Amino acid sequence: MEEAQSLSEPSPKQLDEPTDAQPVDTEGQLCWQKSFTCHSVGIKVKKYQRSLQSLSKEA
C-alpha cells in the first residue's frame, strides 16, 4: 500500500528537479519495453518449438 501512495504523490525532490527525473523515467520505460518484447518473442519461440515437436511426433 505504501508504494501506491508514493507513486500518486511525487516527492518534493522530483517536483524540484523534473529534468533529473525524466531521463531515468524514459530509460526505465525503454528497459520495460525491451524486456516485454523479449518475453513475447520467447513465448512465440516456445510455441514454434512445440508445434515442431508435435509435427515430428505425427510424422
Tab-separated table of C-alpha atoms in Angstrom:
chain	number	residue	atom	x	y	z
A	1	MET	CA	0.000	0.000	0.000
A	2	GLU	CA	2.867	2.391	0.769
A	3	GLU	CA	4.262	2.082	-2.769
A	4	ALA	CA	0.961	3.154	-4.348
A	5	GLN	CA	0.887	6.295	-2.178
A	6	SER	CA	4.435	7.293	-3.161
A	7	LEU	CA	3.503	6.887	-6.846
A	8	SER	CA	0.382	9.065	-6.657
A	9	GLU	CA	2.160	11.689	-4.517
A	10	PRO	CA	5.559	12.595	-6.023
A	11	SER	CA	8.246	13.649	-3.570
A	12	PRO	CA	9.325	17.340	-3.447
A	13	LYS	CA	12.700	16.328	-4.886
A	14	GLN	CA	11.003	15.073	-8.093
A	15	LEU	CA	8.963	18.282	-8.360
A	16	ASP	CA	12.059	20.451	-7.855
A	17	GLU	CA	14.157	18.561	-10.426
A	18	PRO	CA	11.954	17.356	-13.300
A	19	THR	CA	14.957	17.344	-15.652
A	20	ASP	CA	16.727	14.813	-13.424
A	21	ALA	CA	13.673	12.586	-13.099
A	22	GLN	CA	12.820	12.488	-16.809
A	23	PRO	CA	15.823	10.614	-18.314
A	24	VAL	CA	15.593	7.943	-15.613
A	25	ASP	CA	11.877	7.513	-16.342
A	26	THR	CA	12.312	7.173	-20.119
A	27	GLU	CA	15.228	4.778	-19.620
A	28	GLY	CA	13.114	2.607	-17.346
A	29	GLN	CA	10.317	2.650	-19.919
A	30	LEU	CA	12.701	1.536	-22.679
A	31	CYS	CA	14.056	-1.262	-20.491
A	32	TRP	CA	10.492	-2.387	-19.750
A	33	GLN	CA	9.580	-2.346	-23.453
A	34	LYS	CA	12.722	-4.330	-24.312
A	35	SER	CA	12.043	-6.975	-21.662
A	36	PHE	CA	8.393	-7.130	-22.772
A	37	THR	CA	9.302	-7.686	-26.447
A	38	CYS	CA	11.911	-10.286	-25.447
A	39	HIS	CA	9.252	-12.018	-23.339
A	40	SER	CA	6.692	-12.062	-26.175
A	41	VAL	CA	9.332	-13.324	-28.641
A	42	GLY	CA	10.295	-16.053	-26.175
A	43	ILE	CA	6.650	-17.163	-25.987
A	44	LYS	CA	6.463	-17.286	-29.803
A	45	VAL	CA	9.648	-19.375	-29.955
A	46	LYS	CA	8.270	-21.797	-27.359
A	47	LYS	CA	5.017	-22.160	-29.320
A	48	TYR	CA	7.011	-22.706	-32.534
A	49	GLN	CA	9.157	-25.388	-30.879
A	50	ARG	CA	6.020	-27.101	-29.526
A	51	SER	CA	4.417	-27.144	-32.983
A	52	LEU	CA	7.642	-28.620	-34.433
A	53	GLN	CA	7.667	-31.336	-31.752
A	54	SER	CA	4.018	-32.235	-32.408
A	55	LEU	CA	4.730	-32.395	-36.159
A	56	SER	CA	7.752	-34.675	-35.668
A	57	LYS	CA	5.650	-36.960	-33.430
A	58	GLU	CA	2.935	-37.260	-36.085
A	59	ALA	CA	5.414	-37.935	-38.908
